[in-house]
GROMACS .gro file of C-alpha atoms in nm:
model
  275
    1MET     CA    1   8.743  13.113  15.689
    2ASN     CA    2   8.881  13.404  15.490
    3THR     CA    3   9.240  13.494  15.575
    4PRO     CA    4   9.421  13.768  15.377
    5LEU     CA    5   9.800  13.758  15.366
    6GLN     CA    6  10.061  13.994  15.229
    7ILE     CA    7  10.374  13.838  15.081
    8ASP     CA    8  10.623  14.067  14.907
    9GLY     CA    9  10.349  14.327  14.864
   10VAL     CA   10  10.116  14.079  14.693
   11ASP     CA   11   9.770  13.994  14.824
   12VAL     CA   12   9.713  13.626  14.905
   13LEU     CA   13   9.367  13.506  15.005
   14VAL     CA   14   9.329  13.178  15.196
   15GLU     CA   15   8.985  13.019  15.227
   16GLY     CA   16   8.832  12.682  15.302
   17GLU     CA   17   8.884  12.391  15.536
   18GLY     CA   18   9.104  12.091  15.478
   19THR     CA   19   9.463  11.980  15.457
   20PRO     CA   20   9.518  11.972  15.078
   21VAL     CA   21   9.609  12.314  14.943
   22VAL     CA   22   9.504  12.434  14.597
   23LEU     CA   23   9.700  12.737  14.478
   24MET     CA   24   9.509  12.935  14.214
   25LEU     CA   25   9.675  13.170  13.965
   26HIS     CA   26   9.479  13.386  13.724
   27GLY     CA   27   9.599  13.542  13.399
   28TRP     CA   28   9.536  13.848  13.183
   29PRO     CA   29   9.341  14.068  13.251
   30ASP     CA   30   9.195  13.903  13.558
   31SER     CA   31   9.226  13.899  13.936
   32PRO     CA   32   9.160  13.643  14.211
   33VAL     CA   33   8.789  13.716  14.157
   34LEU     CA   34   8.813  13.479  13.861
   35TRP     CA   35   8.815  13.181  14.098
   36GLU     CA   36   8.527  13.276  14.331
   37GLU     CA   37   8.286  13.007  14.212
   38THR     CA   38   8.564  12.748  14.207
   39VAL     CA   39   8.653  12.833  14.567
   40ALA     CA   40   8.287  12.779  14.660
   41ALA     CA   41   8.303  12.433  14.497
   42LEU     CA   42   8.628  12.331  14.668
   43ARG     CA   43   8.632  12.502  15.006
   44GLU     CA   44   8.481  12.205  15.188
   45GLY     CA   45   8.778  11.972  15.191
   46TYR     CA   46   9.046  12.196  15.038
   47ARG     CA   47   9.229  12.509  15.143
   48CYS     CA   48   9.199  12.745  14.849
   49VAL     CA   49   9.481  12.997  14.809
   50ARG     CA   50   9.441  13.276  14.555
   51VAL     CA   51   9.729  13.500  14.452
   52CYS     CA   52   9.693  13.836  14.280
   53LEU     CA   53   9.971  13.852  14.022
   54PRO     CA   54  10.213  14.142  14.081
   55GLY     CA   55  10.096  14.452  13.898
   56TYR     CA   56   9.737  14.329  13.859
   57ASP     CA   57   9.598  14.515  14.159
   58LEU     CA   58   9.517  14.850  14.002
   59ARG     CA   59   9.488  15.014  14.344
   60LYS     CA   60   9.864  14.980  14.379
   61PRO     CA   61  10.150  15.135  14.179
   62ALA     CA   62  10.241  14.967  13.850
   63ARG     CA   63  10.476  14.674  13.903
   64SER     CA   64  10.632  14.413  13.677
   65VAL     CA   65  10.853  14.118  13.767
   66SER     CA   66  11.082  13.873  13.591
   67VAL     CA   67  11.023  13.500  13.556
   68ASP     CA   68  11.281  13.441  13.830
   69ALA     CA   69  11.113  13.688  14.063
   70MET     CA   70  10.770  13.537  13.999
   71SER     CA   71  10.898  13.187  14.077
   72GLY     CA   72  11.059  13.320  14.394
   73LEU     CA   73  10.734  13.484  14.500
   74LEU     CA   74  10.536  13.165  14.442
   75ARG     CA   75  10.788  12.968  14.645
   76LYS     CA   76  10.735  13.205  14.937
   77VAL     CA   77  10.359  13.172  14.905
   78VAL     CA   78  10.369  12.791  14.897
   79ASP     CA   79  10.610  12.773  15.189
   80ALA     CA   80  10.383  13.005  15.390
   81VAL     CA   81  10.053  12.826  15.325
   82SER     CA   82  10.175  12.465  15.302
   83PRO     CA   83  10.519  12.433  15.461
   84HIS     CA   84  10.514  12.053  15.494
   85GLN     CA   85  10.313  11.925  15.198
   86PRO     CA   86  10.322  11.992  14.822
   87VAL     CA   87  10.030  12.182  14.676
   88SER     CA   88   9.801  12.140  14.377
   89LEU     CA   89   9.807  12.417  14.118
   90LEU     CA   90   9.498  12.553  13.942
   91LEU     CA   91   9.609  12.783  13.659
   92HIS     CA   92   9.469  12.991  13.374
   93ASP     CA   93   9.626  13.193  13.092
   94TRP     CA   94   9.951  13.359  13.211
   95GLY     CA   95   9.891  13.189  13.542
   96CYS     CA   96   9.960  12.867  13.350
   97PHE     CA   97  10.291  12.996  13.219
   98PHE     CA   98  10.415  13.115  13.558
   99GLY     CA   99  10.269  12.817  13.743
  100TYR     CA  100  10.423  12.563  13.506
  101GLU     CA  101  10.761  12.731  13.543
  102PHE     CA  102  10.734  12.725  13.922
  103ALA     CA  103  10.639  12.355  13.920
  104ALA     CA  104  10.932  12.273  13.690
  105ARG     CA  105  11.175  12.453  13.920
  106HIS     CA  106  11.028  12.319  14.244
  107PRO     CA  107  10.875  11.975  14.173
  108ASP     CA  108  10.900  11.885  14.540
  109ARG     CA  109  10.651  12.162  14.622
  110VAL     CA  110  10.388  12.070  14.361
  111ALA     CA  111  10.197  11.740  14.352
  112ARG     CA  112   9.962  11.794  14.057
  113VAL     CA  113   9.848  12.058  13.811
  114VAL     CA  114   9.517  12.171  13.665
  115GLY     CA  115   9.591  12.386  13.362
  116VAL     CA  116   9.317  12.580  13.184
  117ASP     CA  117   9.342  12.669  12.814
  118VAL     CA  118   9.721  12.717  12.791
  119GLY     CA  119   9.942  12.416  12.732
  120ASP     CA  120  10.270  12.354  12.549
  121ILE     CA  121  10.293  12.701  12.392
  122SER     CA  122  10.674  12.702  12.412
  123SER     CA  123  10.718  12.375  12.225
  124ALA     CA  124  10.847  12.354  11.870
  125THR     CA  125  10.556  12.124  11.785
  126TYR     CA  126  10.303  12.389  11.884
  127LEU     CA  127  10.475  12.667  11.693
  128LYS     CA  128  10.516  12.457  11.379
  129GLY     CA  129  10.151  12.356  11.390
  130LEU     CA  130  10.017  12.712  11.375
  131SER     CA  131   9.892  12.837  11.042
  132GLY     CA  132  10.002  13.171  10.904
  133ARG     CA  133   9.664  13.322  10.995
  134GLU     CA  134   9.686  13.191  11.351
  135LYS     CA  135  10.037  13.329  11.394
  136ALA     CA  136   9.921  13.668  11.268
  137LEU     CA  137   9.625  13.674  11.507
  138ILE     CA  138   9.840  13.581  11.806
  139ALA     CA  139  10.116  13.827  11.722
  140GLY     CA  140   9.862  14.103  11.656
  141TYR     CA  141   9.689  14.103  11.992
  142GLN     CA  142  10.005  14.031  12.192
  143LEU     CA  143  10.213  14.307  12.031
  144TRP     CA  144   9.922  14.548  12.079
  145LEU     CA  145   9.921  14.477  12.452
  146ALA     CA  146  10.301  14.487  12.477
  147LEU     CA  147  10.299  14.828  12.312
  148ALA     CA  148  10.029  14.949  12.550
  149TRP     CA  149  10.252  14.850  12.842
  150LYS     CA  150  10.545  15.038  12.691
  151ILE     CA  151  10.356  15.364  12.654
  152GLY     CA  152  10.161  15.329  12.979
  153PRO     CA  153  10.394  15.534  13.203
  154TRP     CA  154  10.373  15.831  12.964
  155TRP     CA  155  10.018  15.808  12.826
  156PRO     CA  156   9.819  15.592  13.068
  157TRP     CA  157   9.485  15.708  12.926
  158LEU     CA  158   9.580  15.581  12.581
  159ALA     CA  159   9.738  15.263  12.714
  160ASN     CA  160   9.423  15.187  12.913
  161ARG     CA  161   9.202  15.245  12.610
  162MET     CA  162   9.417  15.009  12.406
  163THR     CA  163   9.410  14.743  12.677
  164ARG     CA  164   9.035  14.765  12.734
  165TYR     CA  165   8.969  14.755  12.361
  166MET     CA  166   9.164  14.431  12.332
  167ALA     CA  167   8.984  14.286  12.632
  168ARG     CA  168   8.650  14.353  12.461
  169THR     CA  169   8.781  14.208  12.135
  170THR     CA  170   8.883  13.886  12.311
  171ARG     CA  171   8.542  13.871  12.483
  172CYS     CA  172   8.666  13.927  12.834
  173ARG     CA  173   8.368  14.007  13.058
  174ASN     CA  174   8.553  14.204  13.327
  175PRO     CA  175   8.437  14.561  13.398
  176PRO     CA  176   8.657  14.815  13.213
  177GLN     CA  177   8.760  14.984  13.539
  178ASP     CA  178   8.917  14.654  13.651
  179ILE     CA  179   9.144  14.639  13.343
  180GLY     CA  180   9.460  14.847  13.305
  181TRP     CA  181   9.780  14.871  13.104
  182GLN     CA  182   9.982  14.762  13.410
  183MET     CA  183   9.862  14.407  13.348
  184ASN     CA  184  10.034  14.379  13.010
  185TYR     CA  185  10.395  14.329  13.121
  186PRO     CA  186  10.400  13.952  13.042
  187TYR     CA  187  10.350  14.045  12.675
  188ALA     CA  188  10.636  14.295  12.695
  189MET     CA  189  10.849  14.017  12.842
  190GLN     CA  190  10.758  13.793  12.551
  191TRP     CA  191  10.803  14.038  12.262
  192PHE     CA  192  11.048  14.300  12.390
  193GLY     CA  193  11.259  14.092  12.629
  194THR     CA  194  11.155  14.302  12.929
  195HIS     CA  195  11.305  14.175  13.258
  196GLY     CA  196  11.512  13.921  13.069
  197GLY     CA  197  11.223  13.793  12.861
  198LEU     CA  198  11.106  13.432  12.855
  199ARG     CA  199  11.419  13.255  12.736
  200GLY     CA  200  11.514  12.927  12.896
  201VAL     CA  201  11.172  12.847  13.041
  202ALA     CA  202  11.075  12.485  13.103
  203ARG     CA  203  10.918  12.283  12.824
  204VAL     CA  204  10.598  12.147  12.977
  205GLU     CA  205  10.566  11.867  12.722
  206HIS     CA  206  10.873  11.702  12.878
  207TRP     CA  207  10.732  11.658  13.228
  208LEU     CA  208  10.362  11.746  13.268
  209GLY     CA  209  10.178  11.417  13.238
  210VAL     CA  210  10.513  11.239  13.258
  211ASP     CA  211  10.655  11.319  13.600
  212MET     CA  212  10.350  11.505  13.734
  213PRO     CA  213   9.978  11.429  13.684
  214MET     CA  214   9.775  11.692  13.506
  215LEU     CA  215   9.417  11.778  13.424
  216TYR     CA  216   9.405  12.000  13.116
  217ILE     CA  217   9.081  12.181  13.036
  218TYR     CA  218   9.031  12.396  12.728
  219GLY     CA  219   8.757  12.565  12.529
  220ARG     CA  220   8.671  12.449  12.178
  221ARG     CA  221   8.520  12.775  12.050
  222LYS     CA  222   8.830  12.982  11.970
  223PRO     CA  223   9.006  13.106  11.656
  224PHE     CA  224   9.326  12.929  11.768
  225MET     CA  225   9.442  12.696  12.043
  226PHE     CA  226   9.718  12.731  12.298
  227HIS     CA  227   9.833  12.369  12.274
  228SER     CA  228   9.949  12.125  12.013
  229ALA     CA  229   9.738  11.827  11.909
  230ALA     CA  230  10.033  11.591  11.967
  231TRP     CA  231  10.080  11.705  12.328
  232LEU     CA  232   9.708  11.677  12.392
  233GLU     CA  233   9.706  11.321  12.264
  234ARG     CA  234  10.002  11.218  12.483
  235LEU     CA  235   9.851  11.384  12.789
  236ALA     CA  236   9.514  11.216  12.737
  237HIS     CA  237   9.681  10.873  12.757
  238ALA     CA  238   9.921  10.950  13.043
  239PRO     CA  239   9.845  10.762  13.366
  240GLY     CA  240   9.675  10.986  13.620
  241SER     CA  241   9.622  11.269  13.371
  242GLU     CA  242   9.310  11.374  13.184
  243VAL     CA  243   9.202  11.613  12.908
  244LEU     CA  244   8.864  11.784  12.897
  245ALA     CA  245   8.729  12.000  12.613
  246LEU     CA  246   8.424  12.218  12.684
  247ASP     CA  247   8.204  12.417  12.450
  248THR     CA  248   8.345  12.755  12.558
  249GLY     CA  249   8.596  13.020  12.467
  250HIS     CA  250   8.908  13.109  12.663
  251TRP     CA  251   8.736  13.177  12.999
  252VAL     CA  252   8.611  12.823  13.054
  253MET     CA  253   8.539  12.866  13.425
  254ARG     CA  254   8.307  13.159  13.359
  255GLN     CA  255   8.123  13.025  13.057
  256LYS     CA  256   8.059  12.675  13.197
  257PRO     CA  257   8.110  12.724  13.572
  258ALA     CA  258   7.906  12.431  13.702
  259GLU     CA  259   8.060  12.178  13.465
  260PHE     CA  260   8.410  12.319  13.506
  261ASN     CA  261   8.403  12.321  13.885
  262ALA     CA  262   8.250  11.974  13.908
  263CYS     CA  263   8.520  11.829  13.683
  264VAL     CA  264   8.802  12.001  13.873
  265ARG     CA  265   8.666  11.882  14.207
  266ALA     CA  266   8.619  11.525  14.083
  267TRP     CA  267   8.970  11.504  13.938
  268LEU     CA  268   9.132  11.648  14.251
  269ASP     CA  269   8.940  11.402  14.466
  270ARG     CA  270   9.048  11.109  14.248
  271SER     CA  271   9.407  11.228  14.233
  272HIS     CA  272   9.433  11.263  14.609
  273ALA     CA  273   9.275  10.923  14.661
  274ALA     CA  274   9.512  10.748  14.419
  275PRO     CA  275   9.798  10.553  14.581
   0.00000   0.00000   0.00000
């Protein structure tokens, strides 16, 4: 079964058989293709729903949305694909940020969360734990991408070169033609306050693993982490939640696909079976 939907101009792909719904959100600079092997691992028993983030389909005009608009879009998607039951979220990178915010705003529509490589990045504990070098590395690549988004409407050729250069630098394996400056608007939101910025977003450390079970998977082989050690420790001991570290970089599901997909499937099965 492979059913394409259009919701607010965004492509939504529904695949698989089963009642439980797993909503998958990718991040920068990816597309729903990121989850193809995971869909293959889950489609017998789960309905897999993949959303292309607004602005990430390079065949369409450039588009950027606010945090409020993204949460509203995700609510429409969830209500369309699972009107009577809460869904499970499977998230990566900026998909984590937007997915966590949606779950915080609509806890009745989300039963559990699988977050990949991005955790409590908005917490004071995380920010205080970063070294000066780590802060410089993070600010450097993010401001570069935010600037590329700013100049994109006027000099798209330069903005694309900047974006594709940073993708190579961060070891993203996507073909260059699938990467464009239009994808960078979350960084402009973060650094330039575009579309109202990211102020007032939910603090995941206050509720993920507390009010909602979570599986958190991250790669060990990176110059910096996107979570604090304190949050990781609390989550690892929270009932119903688990933490898994794999010998990968940021794109865990591509570097260790068999292990990643087996662990996600096993945790979802256990979580659904739990009383």
